[in-house]
Each structure stands twice: as C-alpha cells, then as structure tokens.
C-alpha cells in the first residue's frame, strides 16, 4: 500500500505543478484539451525551477523545495481566473477514461516493487542507471553549486572533459532533468532518492499515456475509443516496461516531448503560416525542447526527424520551398530560446557525443521484428516468441495488415496516412541500421537502437496500429479481423507485462537493508576518505551515492564521473568475498557484507578477487552471497608495508564434491603438492587455511584445488568451491 500511495503522490504532485502552465500554454484552438499537456508541463516547470535554484547558489532543493510550491500555485490561480474553475473541471472530466487508463497503468507498474520489498526501495532488472540518477538527485537535493567538499570536488576522480566537479557534471553532461525531478519531488515528499527512483520512473511512463492518446486522436485521426485503446496499449507495452525495469527515466521524458514537438510542427504546417499563429505553439514547443535538452540532450539531433520528413515531403510534392523555410524558422525560435537558457548543456553536446564514441555504453538487446513493434514479445528481455515459428507468423500478419491498410489509405485517407509513414519509416530505418551495425561490429549499438525506438514510440505505436482503419470499410469480415488482431495484440502485451511482474517481484538488483546501512559511514567524523572496493557495480554505485560527503577513490572505471585512480583513501570499503581482519579497531564491520578497513594500520594488506571466479550469486531470502571458483581462483595481494606479513585465514564454503584447497603462491607449479590443505565438503562450513607469508609489494596467490571440477546439465559452468567468505588475518612476522 505504501508504494502505491507514494507513487500516486508523485504523480499528483507533478500534475499540480503542470495544471496552471498547461492551461496557459495550450494553443487556443485546442484550449479545452489542456489536460493532455499537464504532465509534460509539470515536469518541465519542476526541472526549470531546480535549474534556476542551482545557478542561484541555493543549497539544494532541501533549502527551497517547499517555497517553490508557490510557483505552480500562482500559475494555477492565474489560469483558473482566465479559464474559469467550472470550465477547467469540465475539461478535466472530458478525458476521464484516459485518467483511468493512466492510473491503472501506474497501479500495475508499482506492483513488482511492492511485492519485492516491504519498504520503499529501488529495484532494477540489470541496469545500474538508478544509482547514477540517485547520486545526481542527492547532489541537487543537498549541495550548492559552489560546494567542493567530499566527493563533489575530487577533481582527479570526477573530471570528464571540461567538467572538474560532480555538481557541474550533472548540469552540463549527464541527464540533469531526471535527477532534478527526483530531487525536488523527494524533498517535498520527504523521500530519499533510493526510495523513489523506480517509482518515479513508473510515474513517467504512466504520465505519458495522455500524450499518446492526443497524438493518436489528432495526428492519426483515430476515433476516441481507438485512441484510448492505443494509449492504454502504450502504458502496458513490454517495449516501454523495459525502460521502467531498467530505471531509465531519461527516455521516458524525451518520448512525450518528441510527440508534442511532432504534433505542434504538423499543426503549424497545416494552418496559416503566420508568426502570430506560430506563437500559439511556442509554449508547447518550449516545454518539449526543455525536457529533451534536460534529459536526453543528444537526442535533439534526431528528435525533429519525423516532423521534418513530414514537412519536407509535402514541400517537395507541392513545391512550397518558401513555406518550408519559414516553417523551419518558426520551429527553431523556441529551440534557440531554450538553448540560451540551457546554454551549458547545449555547449556540452559535443563532449556528450565524444563520450558516446569513447565508451560502448549499454548491452545487446534483441532486434524487434514486426510483431515486436506492437509489443508482442516475451517480456523481460524483449526476446521474440520462437515456439512453432509464432514469431514469423505474427510478423507476417502485422506486415500484411499494414501494407493492406496503407494501400487503401492511399485512396481514402492520404493526409493521415502520410503522417503515419513520415513518423515511422525514417525511425525504422535508423533502428534497423543500428541493430545491423551492432551485429556487424560486435558492439552494443542495439542498445542505442532500442533507445531510439523507445523515444519515438508514442508516435510509432499509433503508426503501427494503422491496420485498425480497415474496420471503416463497412465489411463485416474486415471488422472481425481487426477485432481479432486487436485481441491477440492485447493478450500478448498483457502476457509480457505479467512476465515483467514475475521477474521484477524477485529483482536481480535491489537496494536492500545492507546497502542502506552504508549511510552510517557518512556520520563517522574520523572517516575522511574511502576506497570503494565493492566488486559489483550496482552495490558500488549505491555506496558512492550514499557517501557523497566523503572523498572516494575507485579501483576500476565505475561510470562517467567516477574514474579509476590511485587508491588514496584512508579506509577500504570491502564488499566482496575476501575480508581482511585487523585488530585494534582497524576494522569496522558495517554489515555482514560490508566493512571498513584502515589502510594506515601496520598489518594492513589489500586482497582482491581477480581471475578464476564466476559472477557473484545471492539468495534474497537468507541474504547469503557467494562466488564459485572455476578451479584455481587468483587473488591479487598488495602489501604496502616495507616488511613481510604472516597471514592466516579461514574459508567459509562448500563444494558439490569433496575436495581439498590451500592458499598458495601464484608462481607455484600446478602439480606441486598442497601444504596442509583444507578439506571442503558438501556441507557449508568454516575451515582454517595454512598460514602463508605475503612479501612487500604486489603478489598473486591462488586458492588452489587439484580435484576435477564439477558440472551439471543445468549449469555447464566448471565449478570448484562456493566461497561465501575468505578471511585473512595478517600479523607481523616474528623475528
């Protein structure tokens, strides 16, 4: 219940912020439909307030969040005075079914989070972006732009091209608006970023439903009922749920913004081309440009492609070159205005594109064939249905129906058909090109392809549903065919969403109690700097987000703005399988998994898992975590002392087959007999390892087992020992 209350509070808060602005900005001919603009207007206004607050030097949204509520209140009062309360209420109730679809979408989207955790938290199906956004939200909630304490001003770690501090990194290069929205809404609702990251992303998807309804109704000329079905399908589409499951709010902000830009541009072209009429659309366009520049600023280079293709095609057909030039100028005016206000982000576009070239962001995502365009995929991984060739059958049906419908539209509904073709064909070409490029080069270009597809999905989905126009022929068999296909599409989408709910209710990644307890480190005054040695990126990024007031150093390049450097921290934050036990308070156990180790202690060593380890696994019910060895697992040891250290140890683990194991030097011959090996059996147990001597400097050691590895048909990986904890106890060598 708590999760749904907070989610709806987030939604209501944004709607309140956008109500007055939407009434004032909606173009006069469509003024009574201002509610479809409320969500984008509220998001843009909140983003603008946080942007202004950052440059005004305020100490984060915590210092001005409640005072900023006067802005939407004043706008709403002004708008109601002009529009009239009764008329406004009539306008709101006019699209009551759309509100119901939006609410229903949000209820179902929040279910996995409510099932996965009793308290507010963030979950993800695999992406670590949530922790990145949470770090930005904390920056914008708690810090002033001039602050340089802790991690914020740690230049050697933070520097990215022209940015040398973590605050400006969010203003200039990273996705500012998602973090800003989490900050402001978190302040007002008294929720930490880690409590609302997933919920707020769900709110963004549900909040886009009215925009999809609007574009379906106005651009594609569908009836109100069909538009409502398409908008609902958008809200329950696995294509968009994938973004929520990976906590990707940036694309969910850009998607409705691009749809509004396309609508306003087409509407501008269709009427009299006067500057007075162009002024009617500039408010809507400013909202859209602001959301794009603040979230996915790099998508601006293709965001106008659909509407530009539409106008260019008509200009070529009718030879209206002067009209095209004037139209382009009118579309550019609000873009230039937003670019001036968002100047640092526009100036950082070149650097953003350089980063996209330097790093192969993302992962590989399966290509969507025609049935996938309508969301008929398996769900969590967007994989096609492969049994009995159903993928190709569905794809052929979709393509056949679309061709049939477009051929008929060429004779009867040319105007709307051209809109559908103009907004879909160029994007499909780009999508398929990126998919092919990724397959050819072995890169993650398919990730970029999915992002491109998803940000245009509010336009693509209505275009892909063009086959519903076949029902207008008046022929019973065509009406029945459309109804049957609509039922099949709906069933597959609901099935895909059900698979998402099942997967996410047992999330692979979650901000659990142990991660949250890392916040207590910030309250330790004697801990000034920390080396984050947590192996998995999800936990390491959340640890970073929780410790922004401490200097932090990273062993590996963790993310943009978190470079790998020399480990200068006074304390190591352990979070892997290896625990270094030091006496005299030099080790502080934060949770069973995490501990601080004093790097200044006379017996300090650093030991890291390197080669010969499978990925970490866990059991959510018990909280147990372990890593399988692939045989001889390598451990990299750094002894910073000028003298050797004698190290004893214990191993907490088990093996499917009885075997022996010992800690040996990495340069020892493989066939050398183990000295005082530890017997590891089929039950989990603790056992002592024979002491070894770590020399000064760097060395490699192996957790070696001579017995054959274990494999099963269900798990073809070669398995050695399941290591829950390898404890090392260094001490000075006695003379």
XYZ file of C-alpha atoms in Angstrom:
735
model
C 0.000 0.000 0.000
C 2.832 2.416 0.876
C 4.401 2.031 -2.570
C 1.183 2.899 -4.373
C 0.484 5.858 -2.070
C 3.918 7.345 -2.750
C 3.665 6.663 -6.494
C 0.310 8.400 -6.750
C 1.582 11.239 -4.555
C 4.443 11.716 -7.023
C 2.024 11.685 -9.935
C -0.378 14.118 -8.269
C 2.448 16.457 -7.311
C 3.651 16.704 -10.913
C 0.086 17.186 -12.182
C -0.484 20.038 -9.731
C 2.718 21.675 -10.931
C 1.637 21.389 -14.546
C -2.054 22.305 -14.344
C -1.719 26.077 -14.455
C 1.094 26.043 -17.012
C -0.850 23.680 -19.291
C -3.956 25.892 -19.244
C -1.855 28.922 -20.121
C 0.312 27.273 -22.798
C -2.132 25.075 -24.729
C -2.830 26.682 -28.145
C -6.218 28.395 -28.299
C -7.913 26.082 -30.872
C -7.249 23.135 -28.571
C -7.518 25.017 -25.253
C -10.159 22.713 -23.798
C -7.774 19.772 -24.147
C -5.102 21.312 -21.922
C -5.144 18.287 -19.533
C -3.102 16.253 -22.046
C -0.282 18.778 -21.576
C -0.348 18.784 -17.772
C 2.258 16.082 -17.135
C 4.940 17.396 -19.556
C 4.332 20.969 -18.392
C 4.707 19.988 -14.729
C 7.925 18.094 -15.397
C 9.395 20.946 -17.415
C 8.468 23.541 -14.787
C 9.976 21.493 -11.964
C 13.155 20.994 -13.991
C 13.380 24.735 -14.708
C 12.991 25.602 -11.018
C 15.803 23.228 -9.998
C 17.993 24.608 -12.799
C 17.387 28.147 -11.566
C 17.958 27.101 -7.952
C 21.287 25.519 -8.827
C 22.574 28.649 -10.561
C 21.199 30.869 -7.805
C 23.567 29.125 -5.408
C 20.951 27.588 -3.112
C 21.975 24.582 -1.026
C 19.914 22.090 -2.950
C 16.165 21.567 -3.181
C 16.085 20.910 0.558
C 16.572 24.645 1.047
C 13.896 25.896 -1.358
C 11.666 22.926 -2.258
C 8.676 23.918 -0.137
C 8.951 27.589 -1.056
C 8.934 26.670 -4.742
C 5.400 25.293 -4.350
C 4.225 28.907 -4.569
C 5.150 28.951 -8.282
C 2.652 26.317 -9.515
C 0.073 27.654 -7.062
C 0.356 31.151 -8.552
C 0.198 29.817 -12.115
C -2.862 27.724 -11.293
C -4.643 30.684 -9.693
C -3.868 32.850 -12.723
C -5.010 30.154 -15.154
C -8.244 29.467 -13.273
C -9.036 33.154 -13.224
C -8.685 33.274 -17.010
C -10.235 29.902 -17.790
C -12.840 29.564 -15.049
C -12.966 26.792 -12.421
C -16.122 25.208 -13.844
C -14.726 25.099 -17.381
C -11.455 23.689 -16.065
C -13.271 20.909 -14.228
C -15.265 20.096 -17.357
C -12.031 19.847 -19.332
C -10.517 17.502 -16.776
C -13.517 15.174 -16.739
C -13.732 15.200 -20.549
C -10.855 12.715 -20.706
C -11.827 10.784 -17.583
C -11.198 7.413 -19.236
C -7.681 8.499 -20.142
C -7.017 9.359 -16.493
C -8.358 5.917 -15.570
C -6.003 4.245 -18.056
C -3.093 6.238 -16.632
C -3.987 5.279 -13.057
C -4.444 1.620 -13.970
C -1.068 1.573 -15.673
C 0.612 3.039 -12.575
C -1.099 0.578 -10.225
C 0.250 -2.387 -12.187
C 3.708 -0.877 -12.726
C 4.205 -0.431 -8.978
C 3.144 -3.991 -8.108
C 6.617 -5.581 -8.552
C 8.217 -3.063 -6.185
C 5.505 -3.633 -3.597
C 5.981 -7.404 -3.840
C 9.773 -7.236 -3.756
C 10.114 -5.056 -0.658
C 8.016 -4.026 2.323
C 9.597 -0.598 2.430
C 10.302 1.968 -0.259
C 13.276 0.987 -2.344
C 14.692 0.814 -5.864
C 14.848 -2.303 -7.998
C 16.324 -2.978 -11.419
C 16.398 -5.815 -13.882
C 20.054 -5.294 -14.729
C 20.980 -1.674 -15.408
C 22.809 0.342 -12.764
C 21.478 3.693 -14.024
C 19.226 4.046 -10.972
C 22.216 4.518 -8.683
C 23.671 7.096 -11.056
C 20.437 9.125 -11.055
C 20.210 8.812 -7.271
C 23.694 10.281 -6.909
C 22.658 13.224 -9.090
C 19.467 13.652 -7.101
C 21.437 13.804 -3.849
C 23.743 16.412 -5.354
C 20.799 18.592 -6.373
C 18.967 17.989 -3.072
C 21.718 18.697 -0.574
C 24.566 20.643 -2.156
C 25.167 24.112 -3.571
C 26.902 24.522 -6.896
C 29.921 26.107 -5.188
C 30.390 23.193 -2.738
C 33.582 21.216 -3.178
C 33.612 19.082 -0.026
C 33.885 15.307 -0.116
C 33.498 13.657 -3.480
C 31.869 16.687 -5.144
C 35.164 18.466 -5.833
C 37.532 15.495 -6.138
C 38.956 16.586 -9.496
C 41.240 13.627 -10.203
C 38.303 11.209 -9.936
C 35.449 13.347 -11.228
C 36.961 15.149 -14.221
C 35.186 14.432 -17.522
C 36.461 16.566 -20.401
C 35.784 20.191 -19.360
C 33.961 19.258 -16.127
C 36.057 19.055 -12.965
C 33.432 18.687 -10.221
C 30.470 16.404 -9.669
C 27.859 19.163 -9.492
C 28.708 20.658 -12.889
C 28.878 17.160 -14.330
C 25.124 16.924 -13.773
C 24.434 20.402 -15.058
C 26.483 20.026 -18.221
C 26.940 16.408 -19.316
C 24.735 13.900 -17.539
C 20.923 13.597 -17.579
C 20.085 16.619 -15.447
C 16.280 16.627 -15.525
C 15.655 13.072 -14.194
C 17.922 13.751 -11.220
C 16.413 17.211 -10.704
C 12.873 15.817 -10.662
C 13.808 13.123 -8.144
C 15.447 15.800 -6.002
C 12.533 18.237 -5.923
C 9.813 15.606 -5.516
C 11.922 13.767 -2.955
C 12.317 16.941 -0.917
C 8.602 17.743 -0.921
C 7.521 14.162 -0.151
C 10.434 13.601 2.244
C 11.707 10.595 0.327
C 15.355 9.784 -0.322
C 16.388 9.186 -3.956
C 16.874 5.463 -3.366
C 13.264 5.243 -2.218
C 11.652 6.735 -5.318
C 13.927 6.066 -8.323
C 11.906 3.111 -9.636
C 8.555 4.573 -8.565
C 9.238 7.874 -10.292
C 10.230 6.100 -13.493
C 6.906 4.238 -13.369
C 5.129 7.587 -12.908
C 6.814 8.912 -16.060
C 5.540 6.020 -18.163
C 2.003 6.263 -16.804
C 2.082 10.035 -17.213
C 2.828 9.715 -20.934
C -0.490 7.933 -21.627
C -2.483 11.191 -22.222
C 0.089 12.385 -24.771
C -0.180 9.109 -26.706
C -3.961 9.462 -26.652
C -3.618 13.002 -28.009
C -1.263 12.137 -30.854
C -3.414 9.152 -31.835
C -6.537 11.304 -31.877
C -5.173 14.458 -33.525
C -2.340 13.317 -35.789
C -3.633 9.925 -36.906
C -7.347 10.807 -36.861
C -8.356 7.736 -34.884
C -11.652 7.772 -33.021
C -11.689 8.476 -29.298
C -12.199 4.800 -28.467
C -9.361 3.577 -30.675
C -7.075 6.328 -29.367
C -7.842 5.248 -25.803
C -7.009 1.626 -26.632
C -3.717 2.628 -28.274
C -2.791 4.844 -25.319
C -3.583 2.006 -22.909
C -1.545 -0.387 -25.045
C 1.369 2.045 -24.774
C 1.087 2.025 -20.986
C 1.112 -1.773 -20.861
C 3.634 -2.394 -23.633
C 6.718 -4.513 -22.778
C 8.656 -2.190 -25.090
C 8.173 0.645 -22.589
C 8.111 -1.505 -19.451
C 11.679 -2.434 -20.339
C 12.673 1.177 -19.666
C 10.957 1.123 -16.261
C 12.505 -2.239 -15.381
C 15.971 -0.802 -16.011
C 15.103 2.566 -14.385
C 15.683 4.718 -17.477
C 13.694 7.914 -16.859
C 15.589 9.916 -19.480
C 13.958 8.236 -22.438
C 10.546 8.377 -20.757
C 10.930 12.162 -20.519
C 12.084 12.547 -24.117
C 9.349 10.316 -25.584
C 6.265 12.507 -24.873
C 8.330 15.623 -25.596
C 9.118 14.400 -29.119
C 5.456 13.509 -29.630
C 4.400 17.051 -28.648
C 7.024 18.572 -30.943
C 5.761 16.468 -33.825
C 2.128 17.393 -33.192
C 2.851 21.110 -32.870
C 5.020 21.102 -36.004
C 2.419 19.310 -38.106
C -0.376 21.505 -36.784
C 1.693 24.591 -37.600
C 2.278 23.396 -41.158
C -1.395 22.615 -41.775
C -2.667 26.127 -40.983
C -1.839 29.665 -41.985
C 1.877 30.265 -41.720
C 1.899 33.495 -39.699
C 4.083 34.471 -36.774
C 1.011 35.191 -34.701
C -0.210 31.642 -35.242
C 3.285 30.244 -34.658
C 3.259 31.974 -31.276
C 0.356 29.759 -30.231
C 2.601 26.688 -30.383
C 5.797 28.095 -28.922
C 4.805 27.386 -25.321
C 4.201 23.709 -26.076
C 7.414 23.538 -28.086
C 9.377 25.210 -25.287
C 8.129 22.548 -22.848
C 9.195 19.803 -25.257
C 12.604 21.286 -26.062
C 13.298 21.860 -22.370
C 12.530 18.233 -21.485
C 14.728 16.922 -24.303
C 17.688 19.201 -23.562
C 17.465 18.417 -19.856
C 17.238 14.658 -20.192
C 18.490 13.168 -23.481
C 20.070 16.339 -24.848
C 21.881 14.387 -27.586
C 18.558 13.095 -28.982
C 17.750 16.627 -30.132
C 19.674 15.954 -33.361
C 17.062 13.363 -34.413
C 14.064 14.474 -32.353
C 12.728 16.612 -35.207
C 13.232 13.980 -37.915
C 9.581 12.782 -38.121
C 8.059 16.244 -38.364
C 10.842 17.422 -40.692
C 10.231 14.474 -43.032
C 6.516 15.280 -42.972
C 7.054 18.932 -43.908
C 9.827 18.219 -46.418
C 7.745 15.616 -48.213
C 4.822 17.991 -48.622
C 7.148 20.827 -49.670
C 8.634 18.650 -52.404
C 5.216 17.425 -53.541
C 3.735 20.918 -53.668
C 6.979 22.843 -54.375
C 6.485 25.034 -51.302
C 10.123 25.857 -50.569
C 9.475 29.291 -49.144
C 6.832 27.878 -46.829
C 9.275 25.181 -45.707
C 11.931 27.766 -44.847
C 9.511 29.898 -42.869
C 8.184 26.829 -41.046
C 11.721 25.730 -40.119
C 12.493 29.179 -38.756
C 9.328 29.168 -36.651
C 10.210 25.734 -35.240
C 13.722 26.940 -34.413
C 12.759 30.053 -32.416
C 11.655 28.241 -29.214
C 14.598 25.854 -29.594
C 17.016 28.780 -29.635
C 15.302 30.312 -26.598
C 15.607 27.062 -24.626
C 19.180 26.622 -25.815
C 20.092 30.048 -24.430
C 18.594 29.198 -21.037
C 20.148 25.717 -21.141
C 23.430 27.030 -22.581
C 25.786 24.812 -20.519
C 24.009 21.665 -21.664
C 23.987 22.774 -25.292
C 27.674 23.648 -25.039
C 28.297 20.181 -23.601
C 26.649 18.395 -26.533
C 29.934 17.940 -28.389
C 31.516 16.406 -25.290
C 28.493 14.166 -24.816
C 28.880 12.790 -28.315
C 32.592 12.265 -27.638
C 31.687 10.183 -24.586
C 29.270 8.116 -26.654
C 32.138 7.375 -29.041
C 34.671 6.663 -26.299
C 32.552 4.149 -24.388
C 30.412 1.319 -25.668
C 27.525 2.024 -23.317
C 24.760 -0.459 -22.626
C 24.318 -4.092 -23.588
C 22.944 -6.073 -26.503
C 19.150 -6.021 -26.924
C 17.332 -8.375 -29.331
C 16.057 -6.906 -32.591
C 12.306 -6.320 -32.739
C 10.639 -7.750 -35.816
C 7.181 -6.540 -36.894
C 5.258 -8.314 -34.138
C 7.665 -6.795 -31.583
C 6.762 -3.324 -32.829
C 3.360 -3.951 -31.283
C 4.840 -5.305 -28.034
C 4.286 -8.988 -28.787
C 7.492 -10.178 -27.126
C 8.292 -12.436 -24.208
C 8.715 -9.605 -21.753
C 11.745 -9.053 -19.546
C 14.430 -9.411 -22.234
C 12.342 -8.321 -25.256
C 13.013 -11.682 -26.873
C 10.693 -12.903 -29.605
C 8.326 -15.832 -29.199
C 10.109 -18.654 -31.012
C 7.965 -21.739 -30.392
C 6.355 -23.206 -33.534
C 7.565 -20.242 -35.576
C 4.948 -17.992 -33.974
C 7.316 -15.024 -34.303
C 7.281 -15.145 -38.090
C 3.585 -15.884 -38.311
C 2.727 -12.853 -36.177
C 5.259 -10.695 -38.008
C 3.822 -11.666 -41.395
C 0.299 -10.891 -40.206
C 1.338 -7.443 -38.933
C 3.236 -6.549 -42.122
C 0.427 -7.841 -44.324
C -2.231 -5.868 -42.475
C -0.143 -2.683 -42.544
C 0.506 -2.939 -46.289
C -3.178 -3.626 -46.925
C -4.249 -0.681 -44.773
C -1.741 1.762 -46.283
C -2.700 0.819 -49.836
C -6.325 1.521 -49.030
C -5.389 4.750 -47.209
C -3.600 5.974 -50.344
C -7.048 6.173 -51.927
C -9.140 7.374 -48.965
C -7.113 8.859 -46.081
C -3.962 10.264 -47.653
C -3.422 13.042 -45.151
C -3.325 10.863 -42.030
C -1.530 8.056 -43.878
C 1.307 10.428 -44.795
C 1.676 11.358 -41.127
C 1.939 7.680 -40.177
C 4.540 6.958 -42.857
C 6.571 10.108 -42.170
C 6.884 9.434 -38.437
C 7.592 5.703 -38.699
C 9.660 4.876 -41.789
C 12.707 7.114 -41.027
C 12.881 5.867 -37.440
C 12.585 2.242 -38.543
C 15.468 2.748 -40.971
C 17.581 4.206 -38.166
C 16.585 1.426 -35.782
C 17.438 -1.362 -38.221
C 20.702 0.329 -39.197
C 21.857 0.476 -35.564
C 20.852 -3.136 -34.999
C 22.797 -4.213 -38.088
C 25.792 -2.115 -37.061
C 25.878 -3.693 -33.621
C 25.677 -7.198 -35.083
C 28.427 -6.454 -37.617
C 30.886 -4.815 -35.221
C 30.002 -6.801 -32.107
C 29.220 -3.606 -30.165
C 26.239 -2.517 -28.085
C 24.693 -0.441 -30.893
C 21.496 -2.454 -30.396
C 21.204 -0.632 -27.053
C 21.222 2.679 -28.941
C 18.708 1.204 -31.379
C 16.304 0.405 -28.562
C 16.691 3.896 -27.086
C 15.909 5.425 -30.476
C 12.865 3.181 -30.889
C 11.517 3.864 -27.410
C 11.773 7.672 -27.503
C 9.696 7.687 -30.697
C 7.273 5.001 -29.522
C 4.415 7.447 -28.736
C 4.434 8.123 -32.496
C 5.466 4.696 -33.738
C 2.778 2.737 -31.914
C -0.164 4.638 -33.467
C 1.518 4.310 -36.865
C 1.974 0.554 -36.386
C -1.715 0.304 -35.476
C -2.797 1.719 -38.847
C -4.393 -1.625 -39.656
C -7.320 -0.655 -37.408
C -8.503 1.649 -40.236
C -9.571 -1.464 -42.150
C -12.672 -1.613 -39.964
C -14.000 1.530 -41.645
C -14.745 -0.314 -44.877
C -18.118 -1.392 -43.509
C -17.369 -5.023 -44.340
C -18.092 -7.431 -41.534
C -15.158 -9.758 -42.206
C -12.680 -6.862 -42.054
C -14.204 -5.565 -38.831
C -13.960 -9.053 -37.289
C -10.365 -9.402 -38.489
C -9.383 -6.107 -36.866
C -11.127 -7.091 -33.629
C -9.371 -10.481 -33.589
C -5.920 -8.986 -34.217
C -6.534 -6.328 -31.552
C -7.409 -9.068 -29.081
C -4.255 -11.017 -29.942
C -2.053 -7.918 -29.600
C -3.618 -7.030 -26.249
C -3.251 -10.583 -24.927
C 0.428 -10.777 -25.871
C 1.156 -7.387 -24.288
C -0.568 -8.330 -21.042
C 1.304 -11.639 -21.015
C 4.589 -9.788 -21.492
C 3.750 -7.419 -18.638
C 2.894 -10.406 -16.451
C 6.353 -11.813 -17.143
C 7.861 -8.478 -16.138
C 5.919 -8.512 -12.873
C 7.085 -12.063 -12.117
C 10.723 -11.213 -12.850
C 10.811 -7.871 -11.054
C 8.988 -9.105 -7.974
C 12.161 -11.173 -7.456
C 14.545 -8.469 -8.659
C 18.103 -9.305 -9.669
C 19.150 -5.908 -8.279
C 17.654 -4.193 -5.237
C 18.687 -1.583 -2.686
C 18.450 -3.871 0.313
C 18.979 -3.214 4.006
C 22.710 -3.821 3.857
C 23.213 -1.210 1.163
C 21.126 1.321 3.028
C 23.196 0.857 6.175
C 26.226 2.233 4.352
C 24.767 5.683 5.008
C 26.033 5.496 8.576
C 29.610 5.856 7.274
C 28.876 9.487 6.399
C 28.262 10.125 10.104
C 31.747 8.892 11.075
C 33.854 12.057 11.506
C 37.173 10.202 11.534
C 36.499 8.587 8.151
C 37.585 11.211 5.672
C 38.232 9.188 2.533
C 37.213 5.755 1.276
C 38.424 3.358 -1.407
C 35.364 1.629 -2.893
C 36.474 -1.969 -3.405
C 32.955 -3.359 -3.764
C 33.171 -5.757 -6.751
C 29.697 -5.480 -8.303
C 28.813 -2.185 -9.973
C 25.268 -1.968 -8.573
C 26.459 -2.014 -4.964
C 29.498 0.141 -5.704
C 27.397 2.870 -7.330
C 24.904 2.897 -4.485
C 27.738 3.029 -1.980
C 29.044 6.019 -3.911
C 25.616 7.677 -3.814
C 25.329 7.173 -0.055
C 28.838 8.554 0.648
C 28.975 11.765 -1.392
C 30.231 13.728 1.618
C 33.349 11.567 1.746
C 36.274 11.535 -0.665
C 36.038 8.377 -2.756
C 38.510 6.507 -4.931
C 37.818 3.705 -7.395
C 39.866 0.722 -8.440
C 38.048 0.463 -11.791
C 36.361 2.975 -14.078
C 32.936 2.701 -12.492
C 30.893 5.152 -14.551
C 31.134 8.596 -16.080
C 32.451 10.982 -13.455
C 33.922 8.166 -11.356
C 37.365 7.493 -12.758
C 39.777 4.800 -11.647
C 42.738 6.410 -9.886
C 45.354 5.588 -7.287
C 43.635 4.386 -4.118
C 44.408 7.295 -1.795
C 41.650 6.638 0.731
C 42.405 6.179 4.418
C 39.868 3.354 4.574
C 38.981 0.485 2.250
C 35.298 -0.344 1.939
C 35.140 -4.109 1.497
C 32.117 -5.752 -0.045
C 33.382 -8.887 -1.725
C 34.272 -12.396 -0.657
C 37.622 -11.509 0.931
C 37.739 -9.988 4.410
C 40.940 -8.585 5.925
C 40.744 -8.848 9.716
C 42.796 -6.251 11.589
C 42.981 -5.682 15.369
C 42.682 -2.540 17.477
C 39.587 -1.108 15.788
C 41.274 -1.028 12.380
C 38.334 -2.998 11.007
C 34.778 -1.718 11.402
C 32.083 -4.158 10.427
C 29.192 -2.129 8.998
C 27.032 -5.094 7.949
C 27.749 -8.803 7.496
C 28.834 -7.968 3.951
C 30.461 -4.523 4.203
C 33.336 -3.385 6.379
C 35.809 -0.520 6.624
C 39.488 -1.439 6.875
C 42.096 1.120 7.978
C 44.787 1.339 5.297
C 47.187 3.032 7.786
C 47.452 0.035 10.113
C 50.867 -1.619 10.418
C 49.470 -5.010 9.347
C 47.242 -3.771 6.530
C 47.133 -5.666 3.251
C 44.713 -5.395 0.343
C 43.461 -8.579 -1.304
C 41.189 -8.643 -4.355
C 39.475 -11.365 -6.368
C 40.935 -11.351 -9.872
C 40.743 -14.369 -12.197
C 39.080 -17.734 -11.828
C 35.859 -16.502 -10.228
C 32.324 -16.721 -11.562
C 29.898 -13.838 -11.034
C 28.545 -13.280 -7.544
C 25.268 -15.051 -6.710
C 22.837 -14.472 -3.889
C 19.791 -15.843 -2.137
C 17.387 -12.978 -1.341
C 15.523 -14.878 1.390
C 18.599 -15.568 3.522
C 20.805 -12.735 2.287
C 23.636 -15.187 1.578
C 26.126 -14.268 -1.162
C 28.804 -16.422 -2.731
C 31.082 -16.819 -5.733
C 32.048 -20.081 -7.390
C 35.671 -20.643 -8.281
C 36.478 -22.035 -11.718
C 39.237 -24.163 -10.261
C 42.260 -22.230 -9.087
C 40.969 -18.780 -8.206
C 43.514 -15.949 -8.301
C 43.843 -13.337 -5.561
C 45.853 -10.154 -6.115
C 47.579 -9.035 -2.916
C 49.145 -5.674 -2.170
C 51.309 -5.400 0.927
C 52.150 -1.672 1.234
C 54.467 -2.286 4.193
C 58.252 -2.445 3.892
C 58.234 -5.849 5.594
C 56.554 -9.226 5.051
C 53.360 -10.177 6.855
C 52.341 -13.621 8.022
C 48.728 -14.278 7.079
C 46.449 -16.949 8.425
C 42.981 -17.484 7.081
C 39.669 -19.264 7.176
C 37.412 -20.348 4.348
C 33.616 -20.399 4.590
C 32.346 -22.507 1.702
C 31.277 -25.852 0.295
C 31.752 -27.995 -2.793
C 29.407 -30.369 -4.661
C 32.209 -32.943 -4.452
C 34.630 -33.437 -1.542
C 37.905 -31.695 -2.338
C 40.981 -30.071 -0.822
C 42.094 -26.479 -1.111
C 45.029 -24.343 0.004
C 46.281 -20.796 -0.456
C 49.493 -20.985 -2.497
C 51.779 -18.571 -4.340
C 50.623 -17.788 -7.865
C 54.063 -18.723 -9.262
C 53.979 -22.220 -7.772
C 53.912 -25.052 -10.316
C 50.408 -26.503 -10.838
C 51.480 -30.010 -9.883
C 53.092 -29.060 -6.581
C 51.542 -30.878 -3.664
C 49.393 -28.658 -1.436
C 50.773 -27.919 2.020
C 48.324 -28.622 4.859
C 45.275 -28.493 2.579
C 41.821 -27.768 3.929
C 39.131 -30.369 3.279
C 35.993 -28.828 1.787
C 32.888 -30.985 1.904
C 29.315 -30.945 0.628
C 28.005 -29.022 3.624
C 28.823 -25.356 4.138
C 31.415 -24.979 6.902
C 34.312 -22.854 8.154
C 37.812 -24.254 7.985
C 41.326 -22.946 8.665
C 43.893 -22.445 5.905
C 47.609 -22.946 6.454
C 49.447 -19.647 7.133
C 51.404 -18.008 4.308
C 53.772 -15.019 4.126
C 52.880 -12.037 1.951
C 56.060 -10.258 0.807
C 56.211 -6.462 0.486
C 54.707 -5.086 -2.689
C 52.329 -6.794 -5.065
C 51.968 -10.545 -5.441
C 49.494 -13.090 -6.724
C 48.135 -16.046 -4.840
C 45.802 -18.855 -5.714
C 43.036 -20.601 -3.883
C 44.068 -23.901 -5.454
C 42.200 -27.187 -5.625
C 43.657 -30.164 -7.525
C 40.481 -32.251 -7.841
C 38.392 -32.252 -11.084
C 35.767 -29.538 -11.463
C 32.053 -30.214 -11.214
C 29.487 -29.717 -13.984
C 25.781 -30.445 -14.336
C 23.449 -30.392 -17.371
C 21.535 -27.496 -15.795
C 24.701 -25.483 -15.173
C 27.503 -26.170 -17.677
C 29.962 -23.896 -15.867
C 33.022 -25.606 -14.369
C 32.519 -25.309 -10.624
C 35.107 -25.631 -7.890
C 34.199 -24.186 -4.485
C 31.335 -21.919 -3.483
C 33.149 -19.275 -1.431
C 30.998 -17.301 0.989
C 33.922 -15.695 2.788
C 37.694 -15.922 2.679
C 39.043 -14.328 5.846
C 42.672 -13.185 6.001
C 44.339 -12.351 9.330
C 47.706 -10.625 8.714
C 50.202 -10.058 11.513
C 53.822 -9.030 11.803
C 56.351 -11.799 11.165
C 58.106 -12.698 14.378
C 61.921 -12.409 14.137
